[in-house]
Coordinates of C-alpha atoms in Angstrom, one line a residue:
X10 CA -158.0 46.9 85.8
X11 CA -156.8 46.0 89.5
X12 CA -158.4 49.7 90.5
X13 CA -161.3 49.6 89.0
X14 CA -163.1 46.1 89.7
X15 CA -160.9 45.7 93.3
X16 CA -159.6 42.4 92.1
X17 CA -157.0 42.0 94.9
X18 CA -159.7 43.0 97.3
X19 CA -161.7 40.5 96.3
X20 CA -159.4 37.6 96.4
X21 CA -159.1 37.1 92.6
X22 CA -157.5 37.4 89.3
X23 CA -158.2 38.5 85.9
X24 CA -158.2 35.1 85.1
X25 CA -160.2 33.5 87.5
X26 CA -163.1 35.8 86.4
X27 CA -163.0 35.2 82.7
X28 CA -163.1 31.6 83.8
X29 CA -166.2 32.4 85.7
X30 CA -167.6 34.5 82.8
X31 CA -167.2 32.1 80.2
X32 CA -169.0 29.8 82.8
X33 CA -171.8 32.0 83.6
X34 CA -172.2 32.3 79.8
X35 CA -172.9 29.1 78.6
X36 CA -175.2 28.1 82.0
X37 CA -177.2 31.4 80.5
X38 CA -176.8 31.5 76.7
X39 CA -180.3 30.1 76.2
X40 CA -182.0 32.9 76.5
X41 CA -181.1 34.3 73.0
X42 CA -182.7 31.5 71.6
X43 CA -185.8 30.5 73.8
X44 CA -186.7 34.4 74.1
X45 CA -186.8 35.2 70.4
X46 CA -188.7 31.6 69.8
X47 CA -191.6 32.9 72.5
X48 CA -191.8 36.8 71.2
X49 CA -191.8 35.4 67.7
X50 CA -195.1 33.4 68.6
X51 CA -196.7 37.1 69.7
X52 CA -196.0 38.4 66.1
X53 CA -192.4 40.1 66.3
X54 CA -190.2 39.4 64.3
X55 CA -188.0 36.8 65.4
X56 CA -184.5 38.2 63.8
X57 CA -185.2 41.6 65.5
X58 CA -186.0 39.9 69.5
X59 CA -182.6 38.1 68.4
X60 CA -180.7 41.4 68.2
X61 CA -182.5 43.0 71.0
X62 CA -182.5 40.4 73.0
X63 CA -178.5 40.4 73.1
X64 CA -178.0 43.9 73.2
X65 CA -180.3 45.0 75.9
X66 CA -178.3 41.6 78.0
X67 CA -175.1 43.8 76.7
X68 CA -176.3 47.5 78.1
X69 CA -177.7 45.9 80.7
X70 CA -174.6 43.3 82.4
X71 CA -172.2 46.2 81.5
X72 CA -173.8 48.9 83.5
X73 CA -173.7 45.8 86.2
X74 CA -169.9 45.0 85.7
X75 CA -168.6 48.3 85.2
X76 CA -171.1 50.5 87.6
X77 CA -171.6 48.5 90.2
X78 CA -168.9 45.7 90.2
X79 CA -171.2 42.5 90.6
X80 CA -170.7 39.2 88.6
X81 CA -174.4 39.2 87.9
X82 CA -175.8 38.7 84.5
X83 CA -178.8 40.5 83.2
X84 CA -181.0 39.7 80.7
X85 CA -184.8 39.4 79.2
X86 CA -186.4 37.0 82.4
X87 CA -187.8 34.2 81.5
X88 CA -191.5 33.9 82.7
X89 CA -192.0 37.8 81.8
X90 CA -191.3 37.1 78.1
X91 CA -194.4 34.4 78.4
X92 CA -196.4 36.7 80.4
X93 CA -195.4 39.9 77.4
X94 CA -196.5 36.7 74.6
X95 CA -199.3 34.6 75.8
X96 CA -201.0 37.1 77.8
X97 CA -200.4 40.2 76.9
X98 CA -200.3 40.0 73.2
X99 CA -202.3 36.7 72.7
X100 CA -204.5 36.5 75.1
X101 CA -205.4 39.1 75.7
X102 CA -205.2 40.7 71.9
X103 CA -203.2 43.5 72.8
X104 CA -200.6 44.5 69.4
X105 CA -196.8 43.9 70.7
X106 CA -196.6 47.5 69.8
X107 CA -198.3 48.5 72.4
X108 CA -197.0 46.0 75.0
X109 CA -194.1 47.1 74.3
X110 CA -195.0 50.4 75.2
X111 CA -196.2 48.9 78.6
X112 CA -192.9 47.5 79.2
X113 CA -191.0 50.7 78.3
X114 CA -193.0 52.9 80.8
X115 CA -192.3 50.2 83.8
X116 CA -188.9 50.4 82.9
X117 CA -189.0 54.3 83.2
X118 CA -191.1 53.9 86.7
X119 CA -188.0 51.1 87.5
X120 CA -185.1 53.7 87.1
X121 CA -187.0 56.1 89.4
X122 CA -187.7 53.8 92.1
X123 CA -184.0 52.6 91.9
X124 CA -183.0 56.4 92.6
X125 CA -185.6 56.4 95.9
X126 CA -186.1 54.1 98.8
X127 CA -189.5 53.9 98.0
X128 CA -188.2 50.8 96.3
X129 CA -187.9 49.2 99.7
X130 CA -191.5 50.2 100.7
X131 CA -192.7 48.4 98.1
X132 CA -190.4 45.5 98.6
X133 CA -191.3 45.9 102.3
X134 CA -195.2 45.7 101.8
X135 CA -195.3 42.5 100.3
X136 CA -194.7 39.7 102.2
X137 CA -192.5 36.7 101.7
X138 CA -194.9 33.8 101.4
X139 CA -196.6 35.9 98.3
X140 CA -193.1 36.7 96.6
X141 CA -192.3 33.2 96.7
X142 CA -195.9 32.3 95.6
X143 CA -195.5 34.4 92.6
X144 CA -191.9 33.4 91.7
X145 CA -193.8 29.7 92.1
X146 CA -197.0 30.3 89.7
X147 CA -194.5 31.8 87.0
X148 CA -192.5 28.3 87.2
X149 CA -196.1 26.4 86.8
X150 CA -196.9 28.3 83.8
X151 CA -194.0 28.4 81.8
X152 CA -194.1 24.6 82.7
X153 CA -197.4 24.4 81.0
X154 CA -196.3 26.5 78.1
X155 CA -193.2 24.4 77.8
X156 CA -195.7 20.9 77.7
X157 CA -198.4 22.8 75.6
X158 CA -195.7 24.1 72.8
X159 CA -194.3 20.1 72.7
X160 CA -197.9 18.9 72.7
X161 CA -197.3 16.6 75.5
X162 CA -200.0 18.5 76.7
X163 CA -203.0 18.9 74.1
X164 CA -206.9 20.7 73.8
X165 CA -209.3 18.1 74.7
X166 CA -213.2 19.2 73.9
X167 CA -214.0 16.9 76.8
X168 CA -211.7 17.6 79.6
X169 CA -210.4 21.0 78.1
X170 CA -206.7 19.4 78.7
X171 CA -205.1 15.9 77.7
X172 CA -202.0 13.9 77.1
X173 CA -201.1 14.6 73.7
X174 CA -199.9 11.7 71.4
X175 CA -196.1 11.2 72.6
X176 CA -195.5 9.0 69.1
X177 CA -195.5 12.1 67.1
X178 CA -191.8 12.7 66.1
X179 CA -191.4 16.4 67.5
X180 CA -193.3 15.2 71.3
X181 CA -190.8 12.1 71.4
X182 CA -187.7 14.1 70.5
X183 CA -189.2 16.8 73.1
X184 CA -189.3 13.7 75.7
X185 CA -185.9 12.4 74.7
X186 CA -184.0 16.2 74.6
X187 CA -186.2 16.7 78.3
X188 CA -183.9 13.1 79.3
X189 CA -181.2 14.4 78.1
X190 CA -180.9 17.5 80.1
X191 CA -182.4 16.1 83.1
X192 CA -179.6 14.1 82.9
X193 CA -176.5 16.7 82.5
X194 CA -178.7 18.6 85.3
X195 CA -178.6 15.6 87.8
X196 CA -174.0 15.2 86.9
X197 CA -174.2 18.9 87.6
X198 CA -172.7 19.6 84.1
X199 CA -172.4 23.5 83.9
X200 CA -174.3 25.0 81.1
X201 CA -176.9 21.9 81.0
X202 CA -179.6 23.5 79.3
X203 CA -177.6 25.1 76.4
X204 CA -175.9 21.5 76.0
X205 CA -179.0 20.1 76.5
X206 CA -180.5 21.9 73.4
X207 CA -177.3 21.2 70.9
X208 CA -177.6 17.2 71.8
X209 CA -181.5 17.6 70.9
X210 CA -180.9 19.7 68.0
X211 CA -178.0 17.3 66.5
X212 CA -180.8 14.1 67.4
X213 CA -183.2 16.6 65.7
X214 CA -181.1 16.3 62.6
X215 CA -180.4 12.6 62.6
X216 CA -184.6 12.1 62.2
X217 CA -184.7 14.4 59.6
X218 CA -186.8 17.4 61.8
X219 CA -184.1 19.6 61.6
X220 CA -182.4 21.3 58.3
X221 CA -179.2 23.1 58.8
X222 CA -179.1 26.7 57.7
X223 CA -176.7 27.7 54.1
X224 CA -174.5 29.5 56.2
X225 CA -174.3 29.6 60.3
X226 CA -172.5 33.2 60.6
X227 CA -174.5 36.0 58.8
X228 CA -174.5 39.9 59.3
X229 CA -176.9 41.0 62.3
X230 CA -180.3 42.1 60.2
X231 CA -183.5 42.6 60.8
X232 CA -183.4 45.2 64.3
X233 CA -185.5 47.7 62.7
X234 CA -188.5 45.5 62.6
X235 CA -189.0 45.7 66.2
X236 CA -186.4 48.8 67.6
X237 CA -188.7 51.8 68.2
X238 CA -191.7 50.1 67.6
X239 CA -193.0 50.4 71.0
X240 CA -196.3 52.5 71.0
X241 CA -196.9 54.5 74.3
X242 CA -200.8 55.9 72.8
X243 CA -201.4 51.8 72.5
X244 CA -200.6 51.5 76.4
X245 CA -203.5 54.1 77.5
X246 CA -206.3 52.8 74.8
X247 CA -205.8 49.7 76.0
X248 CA -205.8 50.3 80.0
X249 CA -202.4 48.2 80.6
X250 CA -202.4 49.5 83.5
X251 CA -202.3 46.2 85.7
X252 CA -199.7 45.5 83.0
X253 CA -197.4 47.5 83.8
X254 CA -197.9 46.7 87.4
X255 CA -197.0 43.6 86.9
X256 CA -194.1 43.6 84.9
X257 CA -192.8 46.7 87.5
X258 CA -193.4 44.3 90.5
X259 CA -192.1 41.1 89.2
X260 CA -189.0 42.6 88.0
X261 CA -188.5 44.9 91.2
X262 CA -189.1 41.8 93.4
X263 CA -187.3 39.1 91.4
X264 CA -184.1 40.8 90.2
X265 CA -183.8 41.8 94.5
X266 CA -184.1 38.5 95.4
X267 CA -181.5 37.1 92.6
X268 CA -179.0 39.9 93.2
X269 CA -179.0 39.2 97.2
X270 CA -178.6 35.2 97.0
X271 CA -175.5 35.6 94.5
X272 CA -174.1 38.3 96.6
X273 CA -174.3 36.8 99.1
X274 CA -172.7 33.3 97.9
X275 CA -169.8 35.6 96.3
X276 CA -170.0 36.8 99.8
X277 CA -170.1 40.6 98.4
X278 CA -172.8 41.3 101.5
X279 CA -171.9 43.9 104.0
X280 CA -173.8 43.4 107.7
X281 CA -176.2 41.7 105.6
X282 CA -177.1 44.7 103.5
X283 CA -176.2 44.8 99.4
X284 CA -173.7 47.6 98.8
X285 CA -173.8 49.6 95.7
X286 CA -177.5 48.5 95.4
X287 CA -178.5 51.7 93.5
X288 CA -176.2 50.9 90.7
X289 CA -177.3 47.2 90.5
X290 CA -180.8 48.1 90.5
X291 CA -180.6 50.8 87.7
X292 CA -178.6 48.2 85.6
X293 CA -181.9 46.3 85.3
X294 CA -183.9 49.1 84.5
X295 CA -181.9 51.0 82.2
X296 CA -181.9 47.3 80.8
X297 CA -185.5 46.9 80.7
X298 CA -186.4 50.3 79.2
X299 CA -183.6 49.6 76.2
X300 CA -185.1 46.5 75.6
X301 CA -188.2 48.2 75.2
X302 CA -186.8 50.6 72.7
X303 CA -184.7 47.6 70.7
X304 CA -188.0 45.2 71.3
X305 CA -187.7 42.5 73.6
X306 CA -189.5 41.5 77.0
X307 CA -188.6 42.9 80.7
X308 CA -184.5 42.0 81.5
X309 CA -183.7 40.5 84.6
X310 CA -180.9 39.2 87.1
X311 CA -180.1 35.6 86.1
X312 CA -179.6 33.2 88.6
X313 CA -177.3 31.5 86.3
X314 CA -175.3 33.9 87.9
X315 CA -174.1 31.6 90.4
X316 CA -172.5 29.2 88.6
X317 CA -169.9 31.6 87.8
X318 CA -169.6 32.9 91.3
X319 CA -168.9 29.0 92.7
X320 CA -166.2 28.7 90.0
X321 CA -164.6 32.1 91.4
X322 CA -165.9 35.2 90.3
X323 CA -166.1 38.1 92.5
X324 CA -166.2 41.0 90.2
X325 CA -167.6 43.0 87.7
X326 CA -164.9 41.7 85.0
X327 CA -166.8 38.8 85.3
X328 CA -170.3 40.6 83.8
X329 CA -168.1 41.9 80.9
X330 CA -166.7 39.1 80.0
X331 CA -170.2 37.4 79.3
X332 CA -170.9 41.0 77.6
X333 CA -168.6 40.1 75.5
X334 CA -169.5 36.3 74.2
X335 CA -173.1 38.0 74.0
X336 CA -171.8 40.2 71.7
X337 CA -169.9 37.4 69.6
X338 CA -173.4 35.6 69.4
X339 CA -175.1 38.1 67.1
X340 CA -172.9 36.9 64.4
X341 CA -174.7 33.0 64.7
X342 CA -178.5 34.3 63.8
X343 CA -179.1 31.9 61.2
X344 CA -178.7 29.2 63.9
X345 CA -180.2 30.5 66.1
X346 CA -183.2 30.9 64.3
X347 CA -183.4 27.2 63.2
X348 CA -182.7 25.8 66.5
X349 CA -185.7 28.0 67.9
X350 CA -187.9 26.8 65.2
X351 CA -188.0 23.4 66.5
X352 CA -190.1 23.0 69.7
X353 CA -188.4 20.2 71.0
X354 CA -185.0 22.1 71.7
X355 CA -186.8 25.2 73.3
X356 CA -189.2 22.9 75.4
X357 CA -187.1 21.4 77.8
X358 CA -185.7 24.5 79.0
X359 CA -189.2 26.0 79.7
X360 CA -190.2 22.9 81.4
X361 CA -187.0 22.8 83.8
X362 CA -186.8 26.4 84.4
X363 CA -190.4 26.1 85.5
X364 CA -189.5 23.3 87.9
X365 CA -186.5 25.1 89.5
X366 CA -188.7 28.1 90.1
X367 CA -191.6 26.5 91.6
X368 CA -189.3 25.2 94.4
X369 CA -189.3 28.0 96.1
X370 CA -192.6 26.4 97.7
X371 CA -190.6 25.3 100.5
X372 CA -190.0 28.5 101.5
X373 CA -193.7 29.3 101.9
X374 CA -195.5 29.5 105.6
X375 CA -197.2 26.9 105.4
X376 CA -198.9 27.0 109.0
X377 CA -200.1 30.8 108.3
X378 CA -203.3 30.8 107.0
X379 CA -204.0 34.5 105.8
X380 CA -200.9 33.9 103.8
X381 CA -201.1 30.6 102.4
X382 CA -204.3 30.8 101.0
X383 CA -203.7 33.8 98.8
X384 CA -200.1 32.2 98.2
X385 CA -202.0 28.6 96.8
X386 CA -204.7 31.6 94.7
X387 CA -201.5 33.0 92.7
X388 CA -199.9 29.6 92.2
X389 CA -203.2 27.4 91.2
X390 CA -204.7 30.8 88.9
X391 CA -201.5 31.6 86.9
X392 CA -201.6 29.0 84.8
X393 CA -205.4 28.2 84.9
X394 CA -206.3 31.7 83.9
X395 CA -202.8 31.9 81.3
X396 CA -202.7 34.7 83.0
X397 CA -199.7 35.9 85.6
X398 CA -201.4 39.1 86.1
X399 CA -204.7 37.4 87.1
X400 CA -203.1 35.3 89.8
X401 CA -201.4 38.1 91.7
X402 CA -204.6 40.2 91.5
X403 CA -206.5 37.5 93.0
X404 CA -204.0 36.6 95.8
X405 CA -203.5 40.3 96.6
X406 CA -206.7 40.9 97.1
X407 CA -207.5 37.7 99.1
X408 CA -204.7 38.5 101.4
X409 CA -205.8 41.8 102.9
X410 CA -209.5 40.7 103.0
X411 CA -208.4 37.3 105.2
X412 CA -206.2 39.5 107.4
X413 CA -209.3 42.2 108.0
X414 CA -211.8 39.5 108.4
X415 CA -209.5 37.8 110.9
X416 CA -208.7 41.3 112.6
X417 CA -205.2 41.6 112.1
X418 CA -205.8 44.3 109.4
X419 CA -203.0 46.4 111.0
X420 CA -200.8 44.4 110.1
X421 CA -200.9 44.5 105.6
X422 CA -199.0 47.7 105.2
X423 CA -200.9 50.4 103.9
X424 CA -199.8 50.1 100.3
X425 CA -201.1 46.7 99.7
X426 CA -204.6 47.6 100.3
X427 CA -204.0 50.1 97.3
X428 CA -202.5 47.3 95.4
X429 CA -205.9 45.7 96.3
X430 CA -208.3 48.1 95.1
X431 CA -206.5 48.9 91.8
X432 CA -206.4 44.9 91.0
X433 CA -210.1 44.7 92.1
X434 CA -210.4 47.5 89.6
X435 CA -209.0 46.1 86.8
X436 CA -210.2 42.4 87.5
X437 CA -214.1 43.3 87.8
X438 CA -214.1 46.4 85.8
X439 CA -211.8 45.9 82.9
X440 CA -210.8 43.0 80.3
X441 CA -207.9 41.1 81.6

């Protein structure tokens, strides 16, 4: 063990990191219930996302703890699962089959960009203000997905929006679960959200909205109904093209950004560079394409990450150790599937998660207009449009018009203006 994770190296112990696995785990574990209770709204089967879901977080965190050595946690990215289900598939009436297919060929284009440095040209060409913007727009809309799914937020004929009526049962327990973690969030308890959603569910329960299952351990079932499903002929009838894009760029750019900050608090960083970033990199892809193939929604690093790197963890034992209660969570299906029935436990973790990623505003240049403009496009269009696609397309192509009508066109790197034309391509020319 002590030769391959460098424990001693690292200034740790075995223990330490199962500590800080067992932490990670529980700040994390929502996902295999809020990601199944989004892909289920597109049509997929909810039993078969469940299984997918935690075995592509398996594949995925393994190749990070074993390959590469990281205490970083991978798994289906919240904001790409309500891109793959509300605009994708439901907006923009494309089967999941073939989404699916979409996410599997990004996945593909992932792995071989991980094996190139053209991964940091692409990195390179976008600048930081629109990365931030983009990681900011996804917060908004799953925010409004979140509000929209607890009807806090309802369809007005008038004003196309409208505060819903917060008497019903299901908004006021959404309202009173949204308290409840706010509240564990603000006392910095560690694993608010999942906490968050067991308080809701047992509330849930006491007003008669919830019905416990027969039986809360069950047999994994149901992972044929989405594993190799995906259609790839589906992907080219339907022109996904800026699909694809987007759930390559997102995922390229995101899963950088999270992998660098907990590095860098584990103080894993080398002369500021990421060492072994290869390995980390293909983790995510190799976990993105299996996902494809099992049926769930782009992976991702998880910033939850971090929680177990402040209580210690410095290695890749920590990644397998959350592997491991992962895999001990397939065995809980039947609960899963009730708590994810009932908006008001899924709700508030879309809403916070939205509000944590949105701060990333403050990071924004502010005082550069060329930027900012296209920055406040992707933000305000994301979840105007439903569409996360929509609002990059329109900032990147606002960006390098501003800086060529300004004269500074020399300085939008070459590849962005391709990034421009294909989104101006796909915007005017195609549905989206």
């Amino acid at each position: 063990m002590e030769r391959w994770f460098k424990l001693k190296e690292r200034g740790t112990t075995p223990g330490v990191e199962v500590l800080a696995g067992i932490t990670t785990f529980f700040t994390m574990v929502y996902i295999v219930i809020v990601n199944p209770g989004i892909l289920s709204q597109a049509g997929m089967d909810f039993h078969g996302v469940f299984i997918a879901t935690v075995l592509a977080s398996i594949v995925a965190t393994l190749i990070m703890g074993l390959g590469a050595n990281y205490p970083i946690v991978i798994a289906p990215g919240m904001g790409l699962n309500a891109y793959f289900a509300f605009t994708v598939v439901s907006g923009g009436g494309v089967p999941w089959q073939a989404a699916l297919g979409a996410v599997f060929i990004a996945g593909i284009l992932f792995i071989l960009l991980s094996l190139t440095s053209f991964r940091y040209m692409l990195l390179d060409a976008i600048p930081p203000s629109l990365k931030h913007a983009i990681t900011a727009g996804i917060g908004l809309f799953i925010t409004f997905i979140g509000l929209q799914n607890a009807k806090i937020i309802v369809h007005s004929p008038s004003t196309l929006l409208t505060l819903g009526k917060l008497a019903e049962p299901m908004t006021m327990l959404t309202i009173i679960g949204l308290a409840v973690s706010l509240i564990l969030m603000s006392y910095r308890v560690k694993g608010y959200l999942f906490i968050g959603m067991l308080v809701t569910a047992v509330i849930a329960w006491f007003m008669g909205l919830l019905e416990l299952p027969d039986t809360l351990v069950a047999w994994p079932t149901g992972l044929s109904a989405t594993a190799m499903q995906l259609d790839l002929s589906g992907v080219f009838s339907h022109g996904l093209y800026a699909v694809i894009f987007t759930f390559l760029l997102i995922t390229l750019f995101d899963t950088t950004g999270t992998m660098l900050g907990v590095a860098e608090q584990a103080g894993l960083l080398k002369d500021g560079k990421f060492p072994r970033s290869r390995g980390a990199l293909l983790a995510d892809a190799v976990g993105t394409t299996t996902g494809a193939v099992l049926g769930t929604s782009p992976t991702s690093a998880y910033i939850e990450s971090s929680a177990g790197v402040a209580l210690g963890g410095r290695t890749g034992l920590t990644a397998v150790t959350v592997s491991v209660l992962l895999g001990l969570t397939l065995f809980f299906s039947p609960l899963v599937s009730v708590l994810a029935a009932i908006p008001a436990i899924t709700a508030p973790s879309l809403i916070i998660v939205g509000f944590l990623m949105i701060s990333v505003v403050q990071k924004i240049e502010w005082n550069d207009f060329e930027v900012v403009f296209p920055a406040f496009l992707i933000i305000v269009l994301m979840p105007l449009t439903y569409s996360i696609a929509t609002g990059i397309g329109v900032g990147f192509i606002a960006y390098p018009v501003l800086k060529a009508v300004r004269g500074k066109w020399r300085d939008v790197h070459p590849i962005f203006y391709l990034f421009a034309v294909l989104f101006f391509i796909q915007l005017v020319f195609f549905s989206h």
